[in-house]
Amino acid sequence: MQHTNLIFGILILLVLIIGCTYIPTPGELDIIANRIHQKVLTIDSHTDTPLRFMDQEYRLNERHDPRKSGGKVDFPRMKEGGLDAIFFAAFIGQGPRTPEGNEKAQNHVQDIIDMIHKVLQNNTAIAELAITPQDAYRIEKSGKRAVYIGIENGYAIGKNIGLIQKFYDQGARYITLSHTRNNDICDSSTDEAGPEHHGLSEFGKQVVREMNRIGMLIDVSHISDEAFYDVLEVSQTPVIASHSCARAICDHPRNLNDDMLKKLAANGGVIQMCILSAYVKTPEPNPERDAAFKAFRQKYTSFDNLSEAEQKAARQEWYAIDLQYPPKLATVSDVVDHIDHIVKVAGIDHVGIGTDFDGGGGVDGCYDVSEMPNITRELVKRGYSEKEIRKIWGGNFMRVFRKVQEYSQK
Amino acid sequence: MQHTNLIFGILILLVLIIGCTYIPTPGELDIIANRIHQKVLTIDSHTDTPLRFMDQEYRLNERHDPRKSGGKVDFPRMKEGGLDAIFFAAFIGQGPRTPEGNEKAQNHVQDIIDMIHKVLQNNTAIAELAITPQDAYRIEKSGKRAVYIGIENGYAIGKNIGLIQKFYDQGARYITLSHTRNNDICDSSTDEAGPEHHGLSEFGKQVVREMNRIGMLIDVSHISDEAFYDVLEVSQTPVIASHSCARAICDHPRNLNDDMLKKLAANGGVIQMCILSAYVKTPEPNPERDAAFKAFRQKYTSFDNLSEAEQKAARQEWYAIDLQYPPKLATVSDVVDHIDHIVKVAGIDHVGIGTDFDGGGGVDGCYDVSEMPNITRELVKRGYSEKEIRKIWGGNFMRVFRKVQEYSQK
């Protein structure tokens, strides 16, 4: 330990003396990057890991091989990857916007939240529910993993605004306003039917105000550009994009263009870099994979008509296709190209990390949570300082989180 | 606020100037006692409140009237009564010591622990699970109630020593080794059949060592005198009596005699004063009540043969009898007579509070959790200092808790 400190001290001195002209060797980079990675609070603002343990067979206290359909997150690999805090998404795919559909969505999200609490109940020695920004720092200090709850898709509340408080009281701290299709709150960036509300609906505006009042973070990932601008207008607090990238680097409607990035910075918000390969880098053609997934989509036109057993079978089929016809993945370097761009356009105070692991996230070099230090390594390589890396890995997100909570307490 | 501080300052000055000869007026007493009560961490180490909410109709976030079979604890009244932290007991009555009986006991305790977690899941804004001594102080600071889990009756683990770790991992922090009858771990102080092991069984000794290893507090309330002495011999850490009184003041086998109190002090442990009236003061004859409870006991010879619905009906019948023929209750002054005695015999560092609310606890003047400041008032009246009251209300218990955790981490 003493020895490592000495080496590190000498390295720092060397870096200071030789200045910008000195390029660290790969070994030195590792030492510097690991040290920073361990020191700063690291938070991943979006994973769909509950999809794994809702199948009941996936135990978060056991280590899994991510390449054997084993999931990309568990507590042992979080520790290996130096990830201190994580948001588990209670995700509901968009289904029918009817009273029955809404009730089903609410119940399903409730089941996921119940299950997250249950998982934590069984792992008090290694993980703990976090509900405030301070919690993550405290839990990190105790050597445990901090687990936050987010809700992916405002469909979870249907048309019942009271559910925001209900879910908040059970620990949920953000709601992604939509998923891949329009809902009663706003338009989605990817609904093939095109815009319906041209931004936020009237109900959506009420939802945003209620989230402000309660202290629930507003997540603009997935929503349409028009909805994004509406949210910034209505919200009295900074917002987050829990898992999105820069459209200038990879042209996908899920990503934010430069104007949006600037407006987000002016709002005081933060974009949490998504490491889902197709949003990071436009994939090269892969006809076999495309055909297999097309067949899959034709077979399962809607998840919502399936029984739980059928949904589970469908998920497993999806994983099997993904393994059989693996995509050519973007790299950690591609990911940091986005970060560089966001920093250039919006500034160092407005970017973070939200992997979307277990929801499609994972690139070459950061395929699962155990490989997260590689992002820090690339940042150090490109000259980011410890202070800047601390902002990216959690400082920026936590600033927004605190602002939102403070506004609600006023 | 400023005003209150000024008044208090003047009072303190007066007390200092006039010294021991000055007897505060009742109004001054209230001010001093309330201030101390708010300042110090207050913990109740034993309540059977889960018996209430296992019936599903008792919501801890709502205020109840304790005299309308409403239960003696809920979060609003905890706040009113300035109680910061509480142990909810996962209680299992002694049943058959067979593989089937053991399995049933384990499952029942698991159900209660699940339900405690569930209650906390639904009340994240006002209460939080606590698993370390520090948690209570932190949660108190955040204005919420800290809820610890204890297991009442080692019968919960049957003959399976591995269950100690399992329950610990879910947050349980003490096990009361027995209840009213002998079990596989040790003899009870109240088994009509008399002693079976003459203390701890061989299995019981292993249990004590395993609890030491894991960091689970050992609770000697309910166990026989012989078992008490055995535990002190085997345990490498201080122990607690989570809810017991002084036998010299009220002669009941559930209470600790002076020799036991001295040995407990030598062990570094703590006795948490129980405020169950019959242990505080031998009840005056009450033939109607006695007859009603005798009939009740004849009707329900064993709870374990009853269905859940029957158990619930039996509990309600019990509450109804208790209301119809109320006992003449001991008083807060009687309670503090015990504390005085324990302090005299064992010292100020070895006494705390464990009410047994919802398990029979409650005296005149401290009938439910909202009336807890009356204990502090009586302590102030008798000349206990703030420092001493801080020890009684939580400091002593937490010292033992820390020691037990430290031993396990070594």
XYZ file of N, CA and C in Angstrom, chain A residues 126-345:
660
model
N -24.335 -6.551 1.376
C -23.528 -6.083 0.237
C -24.185 -4.960 -0.559
N -25.451 -4.670 -0.310
C -26.122 -3.615 -1.073
C -27.197 -2.962 -0.225
N -27.604 -1.757 -0.638
C -28.583 -1.034 0.173
C -29.368 -0.084 -0.721
N -30.645 0.068 -0.413
C -31.481 1.024 -1.142
C -30.992 2.438 -0.862
N -30.879 3.249 -1.906
C -30.506 4.653 -1.763
C -31.671 5.496 -2.255
N -31.986 6.557 -1.538
C -33.094 7.419 -1.978
C -32.724 8.894 -1.989
N -31.569 9.241 -1.437
C -31.107 10.630 -1.491
C -29.719 10.645 -2.132
N -29.264 11.822 -2.601
C -27.899 11.891 -3.148
C -26.865 11.469 -2.096
N -27.033 11.910 -0.861
C -26.055 11.591 0.180
C -25.934 10.084 0.397
N -27.039 9.373 0.229
C -27.029 7.931 0.499
C -25.894 7.223 -0.247
N -25.694 7.588 -1.510
C -24.686 6.876 -2.306
C -23.298 7.046 -1.702
N -22.985 8.269 -1.252
C -21.671 8.526 -0.676
C -21.488 7.729 0.627
N -22.558 7.713 1.426
C -22.500 6.977 2.686
C -22.356 5.471 2.449
N -23.148 4.959 1.526
C -23.144 3.518 1.275
C -21.805 3.113 0.646
N -21.277 3.961 -0.242
C -19.953 3.710 -0.830
C -18.914 3.545 0.287
N -18.994 4.457 1.258
C -18.039 4.458 2.368
C -18.111 3.149 3.169
N -19.308 2.592 3.255
C -19.482 1.355 4.026
C -19.069 0.129 3.211
N -18.619 0.346 1.972
C -18.152 -0.775 1.147
C -19.259 -1.534 0.446
N -20.495 -0.999 0.517
C -21.612 -1.678 -0.129
C -21.995 -0.977 -1.434
N -22.863 -1.611 -2.196
C -23.373 -1.023 -3.439
C -24.671 -0.285 -3.144
N -24.795 0.914 -3.695
C -26.026 1.699 -3.524
C -26.951 1.447 -4.704
N -28.183 1.082 -4.418
C -29.154 0.806 -5.481
C -30.286 1.831 -5.434
N -30.404 2.604 -6.500
C -31.533 3.526 -6.660
C -32.564 2.886 -7.582
N -33.781 3.374 -7.482
C -34.848 2.886 -8.362
C -35.276 4.011 -9.306
N -35.333 3.708 -10.596
C -35.919 4.623 -11.572
C -37.085 3.921 -12.245
N -38.007 4.695 -12.797
C -39.114 4.087 -13.547
C -38.942 4.452 -15.005
N -38.867 3.444 -15.864
C -38.693 3.715 -17.286
C -40.034 3.582 -17.974
N -40.551 4.734 -18.332
C -41.827 4.908 -19.041
C -42.925 5.417 -18.100
N -43.319 6.652 -18.360
C -44.400 7.284 -17.604
C -45.726 6.548 -17.750
N -45.780 5.621 -18.689
C -46.946 4.733 -18.831
C -47.280 4.065 -17.493
N -46.279 3.927 -16.642
C -46.487 3.308 -15.327
C -47.571 4.012 -14.519
N -47.721 5.330 -14.746
C -48.741 6.049 -13.959
C -50.044 6.214 -14.743
N -50.054 5.772 -16.020
C -51.268 5.905 -16.824
C -51.750 7.340 -16.790
N -52.993 7.548 -16.324
C -53.524 8.911 -16.218
C -53.708 9.305 -14.761
N -53.092 8.572 -13.871
C -53.285 8.788 -12.434
C -52.075 9.502 -11.836
N -52.161 10.801 -11.714
C -51.021 11.610 -11.282
C -50.602 11.273 -9.848
N -51.551 10.748 -9.058
C -51.263 10.384 -7.671
C -50.227 9.272 -7.547
N -50.073 8.520 -8.631
C -49.117 7.404 -8.574
C -47.668 7.881 -8.489
N -47.406 9.124 -8.898
C -46.023 9.625 -8.810
C -45.587 9.613 -7.348
N -46.456 10.153 -6.490
C -46.134 10.165 -5.049
C -46.028 8.740 -4.513
N -46.943 7.891 -4.950
C -46.949 6.507 -4.450
C -45.619 5.813 -4.764
N -45.179 5.942 -6.007
C -43.915 5.296 -6.385
C -42.728 5.987 -5.715
N -42.820 7.317 -5.596
C -41.744 8.055 -4.907
C -41.583 7.526 -3.482
N -42.718 7.365 -2.802
C -42.678 6.908 -1.411
C -42.051 5.527 -1.278
N -42.063 4.763 -2.366
C -41.432 3.439 -2.332
C -39.996 3.478 -2.828
N -39.483 4.697 -3.070
C -38.068 4.821 -3.373
C -37.739 5.213 -4.802
N -38.724 5.249 -5.706
C -38.408 5.620 -7.098
C -37.964 7.078 -7.149
N -36.897 7.356 -7.915
C -36.348 8.721 -7.924
C -36.304 9.362 -9.293
N -36.583 8.621 -10.354
C -36.859 9.313 -11.616
C -37.909 8.564 -12.402
N -38.524 9.293 -13.327
C -39.413 8.658 -14.302
C -38.957 9.106 -15.684
N -38.640 8.132 -16.530
C -38.395 8.401 -17.942
C -39.778 8.616 -18.551
N -40.011 9.805 -19.110
C -41.397 10.152 -19.429
C -42.061 9.204 -20.425
N -41.281 8.713 -21.405
C -41.877 7.735 -22.338
C -40.861 6.637 -22.629
N -41.322 5.641 -23.396
C -40.370 4.669 -23.922
C -40.389 4.814 -25.450
N -40.432 3.719 -26.183
C -40.260 3.819 -27.642
C -41.507 4.298 -28.384
N -42.645 4.394 -27.670
C -43.856 4.873 -28.353
C -44.503 5.998 -27.556
N -45.336 6.772 -28.252
C -46.030 7.874 -27.590
C -46.881 7.338 -26.436
N -47.056 8.149 -25.429
C -47.993 7.772 -24.366
C -48.836 8.980 -23.966
N -49.526 8.895 -22.847
C -50.425 9.986 -22.467
C -49.681 11.224 -21.976
N -48.389 11.075 -21.716
C -47.606 12.207 -21.213
C -46.982 12.993 -22.362
N -46.429 12.279 -23.332
C -45.697 12.979 -24.399
C -45.429 12.043 -25.569
N -44.835 12.611 -26.612
C -44.417 11.814 -27.762
C -43.068 11.165 -27.487
N -42.883 10.043 -28.149
C -41.591 9.348 -28.087
C -40.752 9.750 -29.304
N -39.456 9.626 -29.177
C -38.558 9.948 -30.301
C -38.585 8.880 -31.373
N -39.189 7.739 -31.071
C -39.085 6.612 -32.007
C -40.434 5.987 -32.368
N -41.535 6.706 -32.145
C -42.838 6.123 -32.505
C -43.014 6.237 -34.011
N -43.220 5.098 -34.670
C -43.340 5.109 -36.128
C -44.576 5.869 -36.586
N -45.542 6.007 -35.691
C -46.767 6.732 -36.039
C -46.543 8.245 -36.086
N -45.366 8.689 -35.647
C -45.102 10.127 -35.649
C -45.693 10.817 -34.438
N -45.546 12.142 -34.362
C -45.977 12.858 -33.159
C -47.500 12.888 -33.002
N -47.932 12.873 -31.771
C -49.369 12.884 -31.467
C -49.711 14.169 -30.707
N -48.870 14.514 -29.739
C -49.129 15.729 -28.942
C -48.268 16.902 -29.420
N -47.317 16.629 -30.268
C -46.288 17.626 -30.610
C -45.609 18.160 -29.357
N -45.137 17.233 -28.562
C -44.418 17.589 -27.335
C -45.083 16.959 -26.133
N -45.208 17.747 -25.080
C -45.919 17.274 -23.880
C -47.415 17.461 -24.075
N -48.226 16.527 -23.605
C -49.679 16.739 -23.552
C -49.996 17.660 -22.374
N -51.244 18.076 -22.262
C -51.628 18.886 -21.093
C -51.405 18.084 -19.814
N -51.776 16.792 -19.883
C -51.531 15.910 -18.733
C -50.037 15.829 -18.455
N -49.254 15.762 -19.519
C -47.789 15.684 -19.372
C -47.237 16.902 -18.644
N -47.804 18.071 -18.937
C -47.340 19.285 -18.235
C -47.637 19.198 -16.741
N -48.836 18.693 -16.432
C -49.174 18.491 -15.008
C -48.201 17.505 -14.350
N -47.868 16.467 -15.117
C -46.945 15.443 -14.592
C -45.597 16.084 -14.253
N -45.085 16.903 -15.158
C -43.792 17.551 -14.936
C -43.858 18.426 -13.674
N -44.954 19.186 -13.527
C -45.081 20.062 -12.346
C -45.168 19.233 -11.053
N -45.903 18.136 -11.137
C -46.041 17.280 -9.955
C -44.692 16.644 -9.602
N -43.930 16.267 -10.606
C -42.602 15.694 -10.345
C -41.707 16.741 -9.690
N -41.768 17.971 -10.163
C -41.039 19.084 -9.518
C -41.436 19.199 -8.060
N -42.737 19.186 -7.813
C -43.260 19.390 -6.463
C -42.767 18.302 -5.508
N -42.786 17.061 -6.021
C -42.453 15.914 -5.169
C -40.944 15.730 -5.019
N -40.185 16.150 -6.046
C -38.745 15.927 -6.013
C -38.338 14.701 -6.810
N -39.157 14.355 -7.788
C -38.865 13.217 -8.669
C -38.087 13.740 -9.875
N -36.926 13.148 -10.158
C -36.145 13.567 -11.321
C -36.919 13.296 -12.610
N -36.819 14.249 -13.537
C -37.473 14.109 -14.835
C -36.435 13.616 -15.829
N -36.737 12.465 -16.454
C -35.796 11.849 -17.380
C -36.311 12.043 -18.801
N -35.519 12.755 -19.626
C -35.952 13.067 -20.992
C -35.428 12.076 -22.029
N -34.709 11.044 -21.604
C -34.305 10.027 -22.573
C -35.565 9.408 -23.184
N -35.481 9.053 -24.434
C -36.564 8.410 -25.185
C -37.623 9.376 -25.721
N -37.791 10.552 -25.120
C -38.898 11.406 -25.570
C -38.495 12.170 -26.836
N -39.496 12.671 -27.573
C -39.243 13.366 -28.842
C -38.568 14.708 -28.596
N -37.981 15.261 -29.648
C -37.322 16.561 -29.535
C -38.313 17.631 -29.060
N -39.503 17.614 -29.625
C -40.506 18.615 -29.222
C -40.839 18.475 -27.738
N -40.985 17.228 -27.313
C -41.296 16.979 -25.895
C -40.142 17.465 -25.016
N -38.912 17.228 -25.480
C -37.726 17.681 -24.756
C -37.803 19.191 -24.499
N -38.078 19.945 -25.578
C -38.116 21.409 -25.423
C -39.277 21.832 -24.510
N -40.406 21.153 -24.635
C -41.544 21.457 -23.747
C -41.162 21.240 -22.282
N -40.491 20.115 -22.017
C -40.107 19.799 -20.636
C -39.229 20.909 -20.075
N -38.252 21.344 -20.863
C -37.342 22.392 -20.366
C -38.117 23.673 -20.060
N -39.187 23.890 -20.821
C -39.970 25.098 -20.590
C -40.803 24.984 -19.312
N -41.383 23.821 -19.092
C -42.303 23.658 -17.956
C -41.557 23.399 -16.640
N -40.489 22.633 -16.703
C -39.831 22.213 -15.456
C -39.148 23.380 -14.749
N -39.321 23.428 -13.453
C -38.680 24.453 -12.635
C -37.308 23.995 -12.139
N -36.937 22.784 -12.488
C -35.667 22.228 -12.006
C -34.872 21.672 -13.184
N -33.563 21.463 -12.979
C -32.778 20.779 -14.009
C -33.311 19.361 -14.238
N -33.043 18.843 -15.444
C -33.528 17.494 -15.777
C -32.345 16.603 -16.141
N -32.633 15.315 -16.267
C -31.601 14.367 -16.712
C -32.044 13.678 -17.999
N -31.051 13.269 -18.786
C -31.293 12.256 -19.813
C -30.544 11.034 -19.286
N -31.281 10.058 -18.761
C -30.629 8.985 -17.991
C -29.760 8.069 -18.852
N -30.056 7.998 -20.150
C -29.227 7.170 -21.051
C -29.458 7.628 -22.498
N -28.610 8.549 -22.949
C -28.686 9.100 -24.308
C -27.286 9.501 -24.752
N -27.129 9.721 -26.091
C -25.814 10.102 -26.623
C -25.952 11.377 -27.450
N -24.848 11.720 -28.124
C -24.799 12.944 -28.928
C -25.158 12.616 -30.373
N -26.188 13.291 -30.886
C -26.663 13.004 -32.245
C -25.639 13.430 -33.298
N -24.833 14.426 -32.968
C -23.825 14.895 -33.930
C -22.788 13.813 -34.231
N -22.587 12.923 -33.269
C -21.604 11.853 -33.451
C -22.261 10.597 -34.016
N -23.491 10.340 -33.595
C -24.229 9.168 -34.108
C -25.683 9.593 -34.310
N -26.070 9.633 -35.564
C -27.374 10.202 -35.912
C -28.501 9.213 -35.629
N -29.083 9.334 -34.465
C -30.186 8.458 -34.064
C -31.184 9.326 -33.292
N -32.475 9.132 -33.546
C -33.456 10.002 -32.855
C -33.397 9.900 -31.323
N -32.837 8.810 -30.806
C -32.710 8.661 -29.352
C -31.656 9.598 -28.761
N -30.801 10.117 -29.638
C -29.699 10.966 -29.163
C -30.076 12.455 -29.209
N -29.310 13.269 -28.479
C -29.595 14.711 -28.391
C -28.707 15.485 -29.380
N -29.343 16.385 -30.140
C -28.531 17.203 -31.051
C -27.866 18.351 -30.277
N -26.989 19.065 -30.975
C -26.175 20.071 -30.286
C -27.022 21.167 -29.648
N -28.090 21.558 -30.331
C -28.937 22.602 -29.747
C -29.558 22.099 -28.443
N -30.007 20.846 -28.462
C -30.587 20.262 -27.247
C -29.529 20.198 -26.132
N -28.320 19.822 -26.504
C -27.242 19.752 -25.497
C -27.010 21.128 -24.867
N -27.029 22.163 -25.698
C -26.806 23.517 -25.168
C -27.952 23.935 -24.253
N -29.173 23.619 -24.680
C -30.338 23.979 -23.867
C -30.313 23.193 -22.535
N -29.889 21.945 -22.626
C -29.794 21.127 -21.417
C -28.784 21.748 -20.449
N -27.667 22.229 -20.986
C -26.649 22.867 -20.149
C -27.226 24.138 -19.512
N -27.966 24.916 -20.315
C -28.558 26.159 -19.794
C -29.557 25.840 -18.679
N -30.210 24.686 -18.792
C -31.172 24.230 -17.781
C -30.465 23.731 -16.512
N -29.155 23.511 -16.635
C -28.410 22.974 -15.488
C -28.447 21.467 -15.406
N -28.997 20.837 -16.426
C -29.202 19.392 -16.403
C -27.968 18.586 -16.782
N -28.196 17.304 -17.041
C -27.085 16.404 -17.349
C -27.541 15.318 -18.314
N -26.683 15.009 -19.285
C -26.929 13.874 -20.176
C -25.998 12.745 -19.761
N -26.579 11.611 -19.510
C -25.829 10.448 -19.043
C -25.566 9.551 -20.248
N -24.317 9.530 -20.645
C -23.879 8.833 -21.846
C -24.317 7.364 -21.840
N -25.080 7.006 -22.861
C -25.559 5.633 -23.007
C -24.503 4.833 -23.764
N -24.242 3.613 -23.322
C -23.241 2.853 -24.084
C -23.877 1.703 -24.849
N -25.103 1.967 -25.328
C -25.730 1.021 -26.239
C -25.138 1.242 -27.638
N -24.540 0.198 -28.161
C -23.693 0.320 -29.351
C -24.373 1.065 -30.506
N -25.635 0.760 -30.774
C -26.309 1.361 -31.933
C -26.528 2.860 -31.767
N -26.503 3.360 -30.535
C -26.624 4.806 -30.326
C -25.246 5.469 -30.321
N -24.215 4.645 -30.122
C -22.852 5.180 -30.065
C -22.277 5.299 -31.474
N -22.545 4.281 -32.292
C -21.981 4.255 -33.636
C -22.958 3.522 -34.553
N -23.308 4.135 -35.672
C -24.255 3.496 -36.582
C -23.703 2.137 -36.998
N -24.484 1.070 -36.748
C -23.940 -0.274 -36.986
C -23.716 -0.529 -38.469
N -22.688 -1.306 -38.758
C -22.493 -1.775 -40.127
C -23.589 -2.789 -40.443
N -23.904 -2.933 -41.726
C -24.966 -3.888 -42.066
C -24.666 -5.279 -41.513
N -25.680 -5.935 -41.015
C -25.538 -7.270 -40.442
C -26.804 -8.033 -40.786
N -26.928 -8.436 -42.063
C -28.222 -8.949 -42.562
C -28.752 -10.138 -41.780
N -27.852 -11.037 -41.339
C -28.343 -12.227 -40.625
C -29.001 -11.839 -39.304
N -28.292 -10.959 -38.580
C -28.840 -10.488 -37.310
C -30.162 -9.752 -37.543
N -30.169 -8.864 -38.530
C -31.370 -8.096 -38.819
C -32.549 -9.017 -39.134
N -32.268 -10.043 -39.947
C -33.338 -10.965 -40.346
C -33.878 -11.708 -39.124
N -32.955 -12.149 -38.267
C -33.377 -12.905 -37.083
C -34.247 -12.027 -36.178
N -33.845 -10.761 -35.998
C -34.632 -9.890 -35.125
C -35.957 -9.476 -35.774
N -35.923 -9.392 -37.119
C -37.174 -9.068 -37.811
C -38.186 -10.195 -37.579
N -37.691 -11.425 -37.700
C -38.555 -12.583 -37.473
C -39.072 -12.578 -36.028
N -38.176 -12.220 -35.123
C -38.551 -12.160 -33.713
C -39.682 -11.140 -33.508
N -39.519 -9.976 -34.127
C -40.525 -8.918 -33.954
C -41.862 -9.308 -34.580
N -41.772 -10.070 -35.679
C -43.020 -10.505 -36.310
C -43.728 -11.551 -35.439
N -42.911 -12.351 -34.796
C -43.475 -13.396 -33.919
C -44.126 -12.755 -32.685
N -43.455 -11.750 -32.131
C -43.975 -11.113 -30.915
C -44.330 -9.661 -31.219
N -45.494 -9.435 -31.809
C -45.850 -8.055 -32.182
C -46.042 -7.179 -30.952
N -46.558 -7.747 -29.888
C -46.696 -6.977 -28.645
C -46.453 -7.873 -27.452
N -45.605 -7.401 -26.553
C -45.314 -8.158 -25.338
C -46.516 -8.217 -24.411
N -47.388 -7.235 -24.578
C -48.419 -7.052 -23.548
C -49.525 -8.092 -23.626
N -49.594 -8.779 -24.783
C -50.621 -9.819 -24.878
C -50.096 -11.170 -24.407
N -48.824 -11.198 -24.002
C -48.226 -12.482 -23.627
C -48.394 -12.765 -22.133
N -48.478 -14.029 -21.816
C -48.461 -14.418 -20.406
C -47.047 -14.190 -19.875
N -46.881 -14.276 -18.563
C -45.538 -14.080 -17.998
C -44.560 -15.122 -18.521
N -45.033 -16.373 -18.619
C -44.165 -17.446 -19.106
C -43.764 -17.176 -20.557
N -44.738 -16.679 -21.347
C -44.435 -16.383 -22.749
C -43.457 -15.216 -22.865
N -43.630 -14.206 -22.002
C -42.708 -13.069 -22.006
C -41.285 -13.530 -21.695
N -41.220 -14.422 -20.728
C -39.915 -14.934 -20.331
C -39.265 -15.698 -21.488
N -40.071 -16.530 -22.154
C -39.567 -17.293 -23.289
C -39.094 -16.336 -24.381
N -39.873 -15.276 -24.610
C -39.513 -14.307 -25.644
C -38.190 -13.633 -25.305
N -38.027 -13.263 -24.029
C -36.778 -12.618 -23.619
C -35.587 -13.547 -23.866
N -35.802 -14.824 -23.522
C -34.704 -15.769 -23.704
C -34.373 -15.953 -25.185
N -35.417 -15.938 -26.016
C -35.210 -16.031 -27.457
C -34.400 -14.820 -27.943
N -34.733 -13.660 -27.409
C -34.029 -12.425 -27.772
C -32.541 -12.554 -27.421
N -32.283 -13.019 -26.199
C -30.889 -13.173 -25.779
C -30.165 -14.165 -26.685
N -30.878 -15.235 -27.068
C -30.269 -16.280 -27.896
C -29.882 -15.720 -29.269
N -30.780 -14.943 -29.861
C -30.481 -14.326 -31.168
C -29.271 -13.408 -31.031
N -29.282 -12.623 -29.950
C -28.203 -11.655 -29.720
C -26.848 -12.366 -29.616
N -26.869 -13.561 -29.014
C -25.628 -14.311 -28.873
C -25.221 -14.987 -30.184
N -26.254 -15.465 -30.917
C -25.958 -16.213 -32.153
C -25.445 -15.289 -33.260
N -26.029 -14.130 -33.352
C -25.618 -13.160 -34.376
C -25.146 -11.887 -33.700
N -23.987 -11.942 -33.079
C -23.571 -10.771 -32.290
C -23.352 -9.556 -33.195
N -23.716 -8.385 -32.743
C -23.481 -7.184 -33.531
C -21.998 -6.822 -33.473
N -21.527 -6.105 -34.461
C -20.180 -5.542 -34.358
C -20.315 -4.322 -33.457
N -19.669 -4.388 -32.331
C -19.937 -3.372 -31.306
C -19.044 -2.143 -31.457
N -19.573 -1.016 -31.053
C -18.772 0.198 -30.898
C -17.753 -0.046 -29.783
N -16.806 0.859 -29.646
C -15.730 0.672 -28.660
C -15.779 1.750 -27.579
N -14.978 1.542 -26.543
C -14.878 2.535 -25.473
C -14.380 3.875 -26.044
N -13.504 3.787 -27.022
C -13.008 5.001 -27.649
C -14.161 5.754 -28.332
N -15.048 5.007 -28.996
C -16.225 5.645 -29.608
C -17.081 6.333 -28.540
N -17.237 5.656 -27.401
C -18.033 6.223 -26.309
C -17.442 7.557 -25.858
N -16.124 7.561 -25.694
C -15.485 8.776 -25.178
C -15.453 9.876 -26.249
N -15.569 9.492 -27.522
C -15.762 10.521 -28.566
C -17.044 11.318 -28.283
N -18.096 10.619 -27.889
C -19.347 11.314 -27.529
C -19.113 12.239 -26.338
N -18.440 11.703 -25.324
C -18.206 12.524 -24.121
C -17.420 13.778 -24.502
N -16.368 13.594 -25.296
C -15.579 14.746 -25.766
C -16.500 15.784 -26.424
N -17.361 15.281 -27.288
C -18.239 16.200 -28.017
C -19.200 16.935 -27.066
N -19.786 16.173 -26.159
C -20.739 16.791 -25.216
C -20.026 17.846 -24.375
N -18.802 17.523 -23.932
C -18.033 18.481 -23.139
C -17.767 19.744 -23.962
N -17.469 19.559 -25.243
C -17.178 20.698 -26.115
C -18.429 21.581 -26.274
N -19.575 20.920 -26.457
C -20.801 21.669 -26.765
C -21.499 22.178 -25.501
